[in-house]
Amino acid sequence: MKKSKLINTQLSLAIARLGHGQALTIGDCGLPISEKTQRIDLALTHGVPGFMETLDVVLTEQQVEEVVIAEELATVSPALFEQLTARIAQLEQDQDRDVTLTMVSHETFKTLSDESLAVVRTGECTPYANIILRSGVVF
């Protein structure tokens, strides 16, 4: 049995498959997911699992060099935006390297998420609670 926090087989495999520059998207329950992109559906009901708790577990496994979010998050869901930016700052300390924060329109975000290796669907219902995590390297 794995020792790390992440025990979901599909999600663990998706992260293990990521190469440098490839992306994993974590989305709220309303984010459209392309038929061509692997869907990892964790949603049980509204709010379960939540966006931040899912992100926190993923970040225990994935090396991240860039984070992409919709610029609308800052104005529509400012509390989540603040949580997220604090978590990115903590991630930089944990990884001992910078993490680029890229903000794009929600429409651009949806297009970029289609290019992800996989999209993780959570039960989150907070508007614009979506993130693309572009992988870095551990060396």
Tab-separated table of N, CA and C in Angstrom:
chain	number	residue	atom	x	y	z
A	1	MET	N	0.843	-1.185	0.000
A	1	MET	CA	0.000	0.000	0.000
A	1	MET	C	0.885	1.243	0.000
A	2	LYS	N	0.444	2.274	-0.736
A	2	LYS	CA	1.188	3.523	-0.801
A	2	LYS	C	1.263	4.208	0.557
A	3	LYS	N	2.371	4.889	0.800
A	3	LYS	CA	2.542	5.640	2.035
A	3	LYS	C	2.060	7.076	1.913
A	4	SER	N	2.002	7.588	0.704
A	4	SER	CA	1.629	8.992	0.537
A	4	SER	C	0.120	9.171	0.675
A	5	LYS	N	-0.301	10.435	0.720
A	5	LYS	CA	-1.714	10.756	0.938
A	5	LYS	C	-2.608	10.325	-0.210
A	6	LEU	N	-2.099	10.399	-1.432
A	6	LEU	CA	-2.923	10.149	-2.610
A	6	LEU	C	-3.101	8.650	-2.829
A	7	ILE	N	-4.343	8.165	-2.673
A	7	ILE	CA	-4.604	6.738	-2.867
A	7	ILE	C	-5.530	6.453	-4.047
A	8	ASN	N	-6.045	7.494	-4.723
A	8	ASN	CA	-6.890	7.281	-5.890
A	8	ASN	C	-6.010	6.783	-7.040
A	9	THR	N	-6.310	5.586	-7.534
A	9	THR	CA	-5.480	4.944	-8.541
A	9	THR	C	-5.372	5.758	-9.824
A	10	GLN	N	-6.504	6.210	-10.358
A	10	GLN	CA	-6.478	6.964	-11.611
A	10	GLN	C	-5.677	8.249	-11.482
A	11	LEU	N	-5.880	8.970	-10.396
A	11	LEU	CA	-5.195	10.240	-10.200
A	11	LEU	C	-3.698	10.027	-9.981
A	12	SER	N	-3.348	9.030	-9.199
A	12	SER	CA	-1.947	8.728	-8.963
A	12	SER	C	-1.241	8.364	-10.266
A	13	LEU	N	-1.890	7.557	-11.093
A	13	LEU	CA	-1.318	7.169	-12.386
A	13	LEU	C	-1.173	8.377	-13.310
A	14	ALA	N	-2.168	9.245	-13.343
A	14	ALA	CA	-2.096	10.437	-14.199
A	14	ALA	C	-0.904	11.303	-13.804
A	15	ILE	N	-0.685	11.505	-12.531
A	15	ILE	CA	0.440	12.322	-12.071
A	15	ILE	C	1.757	11.638	-12.412
A	16	ALA	N	1.815	10.329	-12.245
A	16	ALA	CA	3.034	9.584	-12.566
A	16	ALA	C	3.362	9.665	-14.056
A	17	ARG	N	2.365	9.809	-14.902
A	17	ARG	CA	2.561	9.883	-16.352
A	17	ARG	C	3.001	11.260	-16.828
A	18	LEU	N	2.859	12.296	-15.994
A	18	LEU	CA	3.197	13.658	-16.411
A	18	LEU	C	4.687	13.820	-16.661
A	19	GLY	N	5.018	14.422	-17.790
A	19	GLY	CA	6.379	14.816	-18.081
A	19	GLY	C	6.514	16.322	-17.919
A	20	HIS	N	7.730	16.815	-18.058
A	20	HIS	CA	7.993	18.239	-17.899
A	20	HIS	C	7.141	19.054	-18.872
A	21	GLY	N	6.391	20.007	-18.337
A	21	GLY	CA	5.563	20.888	-19.142
A	21	GLY	C	4.160	20.382	-19.398
A	22	GLN	N	3.896	19.109	-19.094
A	22	GLN	CA	2.545	18.594	-19.274
A	22	GLN	C	1.670	19.027	-18.107
A	23	ALA	N	0.344	18.990	-18.316
A	23	ALA	CA	-0.550	19.596	-17.339
A	23	ALA	C	-1.639	18.653	-16.850
A	24	LEU	N	-2.041	18.928	-15.621
A	24	LEU	CA	-3.184	18.293	-14.973
A	24	LEU	C	-4.113	19.424	-14.557
A	25	THR	N	-5.401	19.274	-14.846
A	25	THR	CA	-6.384	20.282	-14.456
A	25	THR	C	-7.231	19.739	-13.315
A	26	ILE	N	-7.489	20.583	-12.321
A	26	ILE	CA	-8.449	20.276	-11.264
A	26	ILE	C	-9.587	21.266	-11.440
A	27	GLY	N	-10.817	20.757	-11.546
A	27	GLY	CA	-11.931	21.634	-11.831
A	27	GLY	C	-13.091	21.479	-10.879
A	28	ASP	N	-13.939	22.497	-10.889
A	28	ASP	CA	-15.180	22.425	-10.128
A	28	ASP	C	-16.148	21.484	-10.847
A	29	CYS	N	-17.309	21.258	-10.280
A	29	CYS	CA	-18.232	20.278	-10.855
A	29	CYS	C	-18.882	20.747	-12.152
A	30	GLY	N	-18.693	22.004	-12.527
A	30	GLY	CA	-19.297	22.508	-13.744
A	30	GLY	C	-18.341	22.693	-14.910
A	31	LEU	N	-17.043	22.484	-14.702
A	31	LEU	CA	-16.075	22.691	-15.772
A	31	LEU	C	-16.314	21.687	-16.898
A	32	PRO	N	-16.508	22.172	-18.145
A	32	PRO	CA	-16.676	21.223	-19.239
A	32	PRO	C	-15.371	20.478	-19.507
A	33	ILE	N	-15.481	19.175	-19.750
A	33	ILE	CA	-14.315	18.331	-20.003
A	33	ILE	C	-14.470	17.718	-21.390
A	34	SER	N	-13.489	17.943	-22.219
A	34	SER	CA	-13.510	17.428	-23.580
A	34	SER	C	-13.556	15.898	-23.578
A	35	GLU	N	-14.206	15.342	-24.574
A	35	GLU	CA	-14.256	13.885	-24.725
A	35	GLU	C	-12.879	13.299	-24.995
A	36	LYS	N	-11.949	14.120	-25.523
A	36	LYS	CA	-10.612	13.627	-25.852
A	36	LYS	C	-9.668	13.626	-24.634
A	37	THR	N	-10.086	14.242	-23.549
A	37	THR	CA	-9.250	14.365	-22.358
A	37	THR	C	-9.696	13.364	-21.295
A	38	GLN	N	-8.737	12.727	-20.641
A	38	GLN	CA	-9.087	11.783	-19.578
A	38	GLN	C	-9.826	12.516	-18.459
A	39	ARG	N	-10.947	11.960	-18.036
A	39	ARG	CA	-11.742	12.509	-16.934
A	39	ARG	C	-11.504	11.628	-15.708
A	40	ILE	N	-11.104	12.252	-14.613
A	40	ILE	CA	-11.002	11.570	-13.328
A	40	ILE	C	-12.062	12.200	-12.448
A	41	ASP	N	-13.167	11.512	-12.295
A	41	ASP	CA	-14.336	12.083	-11.628
A	41	ASP	C	-14.343	11.681	-10.159
A	42	LEU	N	-14.030	12.641	-9.303
A	42	LEU	CA	-14.030	12.414	-7.859
A	42	LEU	C	-15.318	12.909	-7.209
A	43	ALA	N	-16.145	13.668	-7.954
A	43	ALA	CA	-17.324	14.310	-7.388
A	43	ALA	C	-18.314	13.297	-6.832
A	44	LEU	N	-18.741	13.530	-5.588
A	44	LEU	CA	-19.748	12.692	-4.940
A	44	LEU	C	-21.069	13.436	-4.820
A	45	THR	N	-20.966	14.678	-4.377
A	45	THR	CA	-22.126	15.548	-4.221
A	45	THR	C	-21.596	16.976	-4.180
A	46	HIS	N	-22.469	17.963	-4.124
A	46	HIS	CA	-22.013	19.349	-4.099
A	46	HIS	C	-21.068	19.571	-2.917
A	47	GLY	N	-19.863	20.017	-3.236
A	47	GLY	CA	-18.872	20.335	-2.212
A	47	GLY	C	-17.964	19.190	-1.800
A	48	VAL	N	-18.226	17.987	-2.275
A	48	VAL	CA	-17.436	16.822	-1.838
A	48	VAL	C	-16.907	16.067	-3.049
A	49	PRO	N	-15.585	15.924	-3.192
A	49	PRO	CA	-14.573	16.622	-2.393
A	49	PRO	C	-14.450	18.069	-2.840
A	50	GLY	N	-13.914	18.875	-1.965
A	50	GLY	CA	-13.721	20.282	-2.265
A	50	GLY	C	-12.493	20.522	-3.129
A	51	PHE	N	-12.448	21.689	-3.729
A	51	PHE	CA	-11.338	22.072	-4.600
A	51	PHE	C	-10.016	22.118	-3.836
A	52	MET	N	-9.975	22.858	-2.728
A	52	MET	CA	-8.709	23.034	-2.014
A	52	MET	C	-8.193	21.728	-1.425
A	53	GLU	N	-9.080	20.898	-0.883
A	53	GLU	CA	-8.587	19.632	-0.327
A	53	GLU	C	-8.049	18.721	-1.422
A	54	THR	N	-8.677	18.754	-2.593
A	54	THR	CA	-8.172	17.967	-3.724
A	54	THR	C	-6.822	18.513	-4.175
A	55	LEU	N	-6.730	19.831	-4.316
A	55	LEU	CA	-5.470	20.458	-4.708
A	55	LEU	C	-4.356	20.119	-3.728
A	56	ASP	N	-4.634	20.218	-2.446
A	56	ASP	CA	-3.601	19.947	-1.445
A	56	ASP	C	-3.053	18.527	-1.552
A	57	VAL	N	-3.910	17.563	-1.806
A	57	VAL	CA	-3.440	16.178	-1.946
A	57	VAL	C	-2.625	16.025	-3.225
A	58	VAL	N	-3.098	16.597	-4.324
A	58	VAL	CA	-2.353	16.515	-5.585
A	58	VAL	C	-0.967	17.127	-5.430
A	59	LEU	N	-0.869	18.235	-4.718
A	59	LEU	CA	0.419	18.907	-4.564
A	59	LEU	C	1.406	18.119	-3.715
A	60	THR	N	0.951	17.109	-2.996
A	60	THR	CA	1.895	16.244	-2.276
A	60	THR	C	2.621	15.312	-3.241
A	61	GLU	N	2.095	15.157	-4.453
A	61	GLU	CA	2.658	14.223	-5.428
A	61	GLU	C	3.260	14.904	-6.651
A	62	GLN	N	2.745	16.054	-7.064
A	62	GLN	CA	3.145	16.663	-8.328
A	62	GLN	C	4.104	17.825	-8.127
A	63	GLN	N	5.189	17.835	-8.885
A	63	GLN	CA	6.106	18.972	-8.952
A	63	GLN	C	5.500	19.973	-9.932
A	64	VAL	N	5.325	21.204	-9.515
A	64	VAL	CA	4.616	22.197	-10.326
A	64	VAL	C	5.530	23.383	-10.628
A	65	GLU	N	5.551	23.792	-11.913
A	65	GLU	CA	6.325	24.982	-12.277
A	65	GLU	C	5.433	26.146	-12.699
A	66	GLU	N	4.187	25.843	-13.076
A	66	GLU	CA	3.257	26.906	-13.468
A	66	GLU	C	1.844	26.537	-13.051
A	67	VAL	N	1.115	27.556	-12.619
A	67	VAL	CA	-0.286	27.433	-12.250
A	67	VAL	C	-1.063	28.378	-13.162
A	68	VAL	N	-2.138	27.864	-13.764
A	68	VAL	CA	-2.990	28.686	-14.626
A	68	VAL	C	-4.384	28.716	-14.013
A	69	ILE	N	-4.915	29.926	-13.846
A	69	ILE	CA	-6.277	30.093	-13.326
A	69	ILE	C	-7.011	31.126	-14.176
A	70	ALA	N	-8.317	31.131	-14.050
A	70	ALA	CA	-9.124	32.148	-14.733
A	70	ALA	C	-9.045	33.452	-13.951
A	71	GLU	N	-8.842	34.547	-14.669
A	71	GLU	CA	-8.741	35.851	-14.012
A	71	GLU	C	-10.031	36.228	-13.285
A	72	GLU	N	-11.153	35.671	-13.703
A	72	GLU	CA	-12.437	35.947	-13.065
A	72	GLU	C	-12.474	35.475	-11.609
A	73	LEU	N	-11.653	34.486	-11.268
A	73	LEU	CA	-11.627	33.962	-9.898
A	73	LEU	C	-11.357	35.071	-8.881
A	74	ALA	N	-10.461	35.982	-9.201
A	74	ALA	CA	-10.071	37.043	-8.259
A	74	ALA	C	-11.231	37.953	-7.879
A	75	THR	N	-12.136	38.218	-8.810
A	75	THR	CA	-13.236	39.135	-8.524
A	75	THR	C	-14.528	38.423	-8.126
A	76	VAL	N	-14.785	37.260	-8.709
A	76	VAL	CA	-16.039	36.548	-8.438
A	76	VAL	C	-15.957	35.717	-7.154
A	77	SER	N	-14.792	35.144	-6.891
A	77	SER	CA	-14.600	34.300	-5.700
A	77	SER	C	-13.319	34.708	-4.980
A	78	PRO	N	-13.291	35.943	-4.433
A	78	PRO	CA	-12.043	36.463	-3.863
A	78	PRO	C	-11.505	35.663	-2.679
A	79	ALA	N	-12.363	35.071	-1.866
A	79	ALA	CA	-11.867	34.286	-0.724
A	79	ALA	C	-11.077	33.071	-1.211
A	80	LEU	N	-11.594	32.394	-2.217
A	80	LEU	CA	-10.873	31.239	-2.768
A	80	LEU	C	-9.591	31.698	-3.457
A	81	PHE	N	-9.638	32.817	-4.136
A	81	PHE	CA	-8.443	33.361	-4.784
A	81	PHE	C	-7.341	33.606	-3.754
A	82	GLU	N	-7.703	34.194	-2.621
A	82	GLU	CA	-6.719	34.436	-1.560
A	82	GLU	C	-6.147	33.138	-1.015
A	83	GLN	N	-7.011	32.156	-0.785
A	83	GLN	CA	-6.537	30.835	-0.329
A	83	GLN	C	-5.567	30.238	-1.334
A	84	LEU	N	-5.921	30.339	-2.591
A	84	LEU	CA	-5.117	29.747	-3.644
A	84	LEU	C	-3.761	30.429	-3.781
A	85	THR	N	-3.726	31.746	-3.746
A	85	THR	CA	-2.448	32.443	-3.862
A	85	THR	C	-1.559	32.169	-2.647
A	86	ALA	N	-2.161	32.024	-1.473
A	86	ALA	CA	-1.380	31.648	-0.287
A	86	ALA	C	-0.813	30.237	-0.443
A	87	ARG	N	-1.614	29.347	-1.016
A	87	ARG	CA	-1.144	27.968	-1.218
A	87	ARG	C	-0.021	27.920	-2.247
A	88	ILE	N	-0.086	28.762	-3.261
A	88	ILE	CA	0.994	28.819	-4.262
A	88	ILE	C	2.281	29.327	-3.616
A	89	ALA	N	2.172	30.329	-2.755
A	89	ALA	CA	3.348	30.830	-2.028
A	89	ALA	C	3.945	29.728	-1.165
A	90	GLN	N	3.092	28.948	-0.510
A	90	GLN	CA	3.579	27.828	0.303
A	90	GLN	C	4.237	26.771	-0.577
A	91	LEU	N	3.677	26.529	-1.732
A	91	LEU	CA	4.237	25.559	-2.668
A	91	LEU	C	5.639	25.969	-3.106
A	92	GLU	N	5.837	27.253	-3.339
A	92	GLU	CA	7.163	27.740	-3.709
A	92	GLU	C	8.174	27.443	-2.608
A	93	GLN	N	7.764	27.636	-1.367
A	93	GLN	CA	8.653	27.329	-0.240
A	93	GLN	C	8.909	25.822	-0.154
A	94	ASP	N	7.867	25.027	-0.306
A	94	ASP	CA	7.995	23.571	-0.215
A	94	ASP	C	8.914	23.013	-1.298
A	95	GLN	N	8.788	23.552	-2.515
A	95	GLN	CA	9.582	23.069	-3.643
A	95	GLN	C	10.932	23.761	-3.745
A	96	ASP	N	11.106	24.854	-3.005
A	96	ASP	CA	12.318	25.672	-3.041
A	96	ASP	C	12.616	26.186	-4.449
A	97	ARG	N	11.540	26.584	-5.158
A	97	ARG	CA	11.672	27.203	-6.474
A	97	ARG	C	10.403	27.970	-6.815
A	98	ASP	N	10.551	28.911	-7.726
A	98	ASP	CA	9.417	29.746	-8.118
A	98	ASP	C	8.359	28.955	-8.869
A	99	VAL	N	7.112	29.381	-8.689
A	99	VAL	CA	5.981	28.841	-9.437
A	99	VAL	C	5.339	30.034	-10.148
A	100	THR	N	5.238	29.935	-11.462
A	100	THR	CA	4.644	31.006	-12.255
A	100	THR	C	3.128	30.953	-12.122
A	101	LEU	N	2.511	32.097	-11.835
A	101	LEU	CA	1.054	32.208	-11.797
A	101	LEU	C	0.614	32.921	-13.066
A	102	THR	N	-0.165	32.230	-13.891
A	102	THR	CA	-0.682	32.788	-15.133
A	102	THR	C	-2.188	32.915	-15.015
A	103	MET	N	-2.688	34.106	-15.295
A	103	MET	CA	-4.129	34.346	-15.247
A	103	MET	C	-4.627	34.623	-16.657
A	104	VAL	N	-5.655	33.886	-17.056
A	104	VAL	CA	-6.226	33.999	-18.397
A	104	VAL	C	-7.745	34.129	-18.275
A	105	SER	N	-8.396	34.478	-19.359
A	105	SER	CA	-9.860	34.524	-19.327
A	105	SER	C	-10.401	33.102	-19.130
A	106	HIS	N	-11.613	33.009	-18.626
A	106	HIS	CA	-12.216	31.693	-18.410
A	106	HIS	C	-12.355	30.922	-19.725
A	107	GLU	N	-12.667	31.625	-20.790
A	107	GLU	CA	-12.779	30.961	-22.102
A	107	GLU	C	-11.436	30.379	-22.529
A	108	THR	N	-10.362	31.129	-22.342
A	108	THR	CA	-9.024	30.624	-22.657
A	108	THR	C	-8.679	29.459	-21.744
A	109	PHE	N	-9.050	29.565	-20.470
A	109	PHE	CA	-8.790	28.486	-19.521
A	109	PHE	C	-9.413	27.179	-20.007
A	110	LYS	N	-10.668	27.242	-20.449
A	110	LYS	CA	-11.347	26.023	-20.906
A	110	LYS	C	-10.626	25.405	-22.101
A	111	THR	N	-10.131	26.238	-22.999
A	111	THR	CA	-9.370	25.730	-24.142
A	111	THR	C	-8.074	25.071	-23.680
A	112	LEU	N	-7.367	25.716	-22.763
A	112	LEU	CA	-6.114	25.158	-22.240
A	112	LEU	C	-6.341	23.861	-21.472
A	113	SER	N	-7.455	23.774	-20.747
A	113	SER	CA	-7.709	22.556	-19.964
A	113	SER	C	-7.915	21.349	-20.883
A	114	ASP	N	-8.405	21.586	-22.104
A	114	ASP	CA	-8.565	20.494	-23.068
A	114	ASP	C	-7.232	19.871	-23.458
A	115	GLU	N	-6.138	20.617	-23.275
A	115	GLU	CA	-4.801	20.123	-23.614
A	115	GLU	C	-4.150	19.374	-22.454
A	116	SER	N	-4.809	19.325	-21.300
A	116	SER	CA	-4.262	18.627	-20.141
A	116	SER	C	-4.250	17.124	-20.366
A	117	LEU	N	-3.322	16.463	-19.715
A	117	LEU	CA	-3.269	15.007	-19.765
A	117	LEU	C	-4.543	14.421	-19.156
A	118	ALA	N	-5.044	15.071	-18.099
A	118	ALA	CA	-6.282	14.638	-17.447
A	118	ALA	C	-6.923	15.829	-16.753
A	119	VAL	N	-8.244	15.725	-16.552
A	119	VAL	CA	-8.993	16.721	-15.797
A	119	VAL	C	-9.653	16.013	-14.627
A	120	VAL	N	-9.420	16.533	-13.439
A	120	VAL	CA	-9.993	15.989	-12.219
A	120	VAL	C	-11.243	16.792	-11.889
A	121	ARG	N	-12.380	16.119	-11.827
A	121	ARG	CA	-13.645	16.785	-11.494
A	121	ARG	C	-13.902	16.612	-10.007
A	122	THR	N	-14.037	17.735	-9.309
A	122	THR	CA	-14.350	17.715	-7.882
A	122	THR	C	-15.832	18.032	-7.697
A	123	GLY	N	-16.286	18.043	-6.461
A	123	GLY	CA	-17.656	18.434	-6.164
A	123	GLY	C	-17.794	19.918	-5.863
A	124	GLU	N	-16.710	20.663	-6.047
A	124	GLU	CA	-16.687	22.094	-5.719
A	124	GLU	C	-17.747	22.865	-6.510
A	125	CYS	N	-18.429	23.786	-5.821
A	125	CYS	CA	-19.463	24.617	-6.448
A	125	CYS	C	-19.118	26.107	-6.433
A	126	THR	N	-17.920	26.472	-6.001
A	126	THR	CA	-17.488	27.863	-6.022
A	126	THR	C	-17.164	28.253	-7.461
A	127	PRO	N	-17.722	29.369	-7.948
A	127	PRO	CA	-17.461	29.771	-9.330
A	127	PRO	C	-15.963	29.945	-9.620
A	128	TYR	N	-15.539	29.424	-10.752
A	128	TYR	CA	-14.176	29.534	-11.274
A	128	TYR	C	-13.140	28.802	-10.412
A	129	ALA	N	-13.558	27.820	-9.652
A	129	ALA	CA	-12.630	27.034	-8.833
A	129	ALA	C	-11.987	25.963	-9.706
A	130	ASN	N	-11.088	26.423	-10.563
A	130	ASN	CA	-10.404	25.559	-11.523
A	130	ASN	C	-8.940	25.961	-11.580
A	131	ILE	N	-8.076	24.979	-11.827
A	131	ILE	CA	-6.646	25.264	-11.893
A	131	ILE	C	-5.976	24.282	-12.834
A	132	ILE	N	-5.029	24.784	-13.595
A	132	ILE	CA	-4.172	23.931	-14.417
A	132	ILE	C	-2.805	23.932	-13.754
A	133	LEU	N	-2.280	22.748	-13.502
A	133	LEU	CA	-0.973	22.584	-12.875
A	133	LEU	C	-0.011	22.041	-13.926
A	134	ARG	N	0.927	22.874	-14.349
A	134	ARG	CA	1.918	22.450	-15.345
A	134	ARG	C	3.131	21.902	-14.604
A	135	SER	N	3.539	20.713	-14.986
A	135	SER	CA	4.586	20.000	-14.265
A	135	SER	C	5.976	20.564	-14.495
A	136	GLY	N	6.717	20.572	-13.406
A	136	GLY	CA	8.134	20.891	-13.463
A	136	GLY	C	8.918	19.612	-13.338
A	137	VAL	N	10.203	19.743	-13.075
A	137	VAL	CA	11.052	18.585	-12.848
A	137	VAL	C	11.608	18.630	-11.443
A	138	VAL	N	11.982	17.484	-10.923
A	138	VAL	CA	12.462	17.428	-9.538
A	138	VAL	C	13.982	17.566	-9.436
A	139	PHE	N	14.634	17.740	-10.572
A	139	PHE	CA	16.084	17.878	-10.551
A	139	PHE	C	16.508	19.225	-11.083
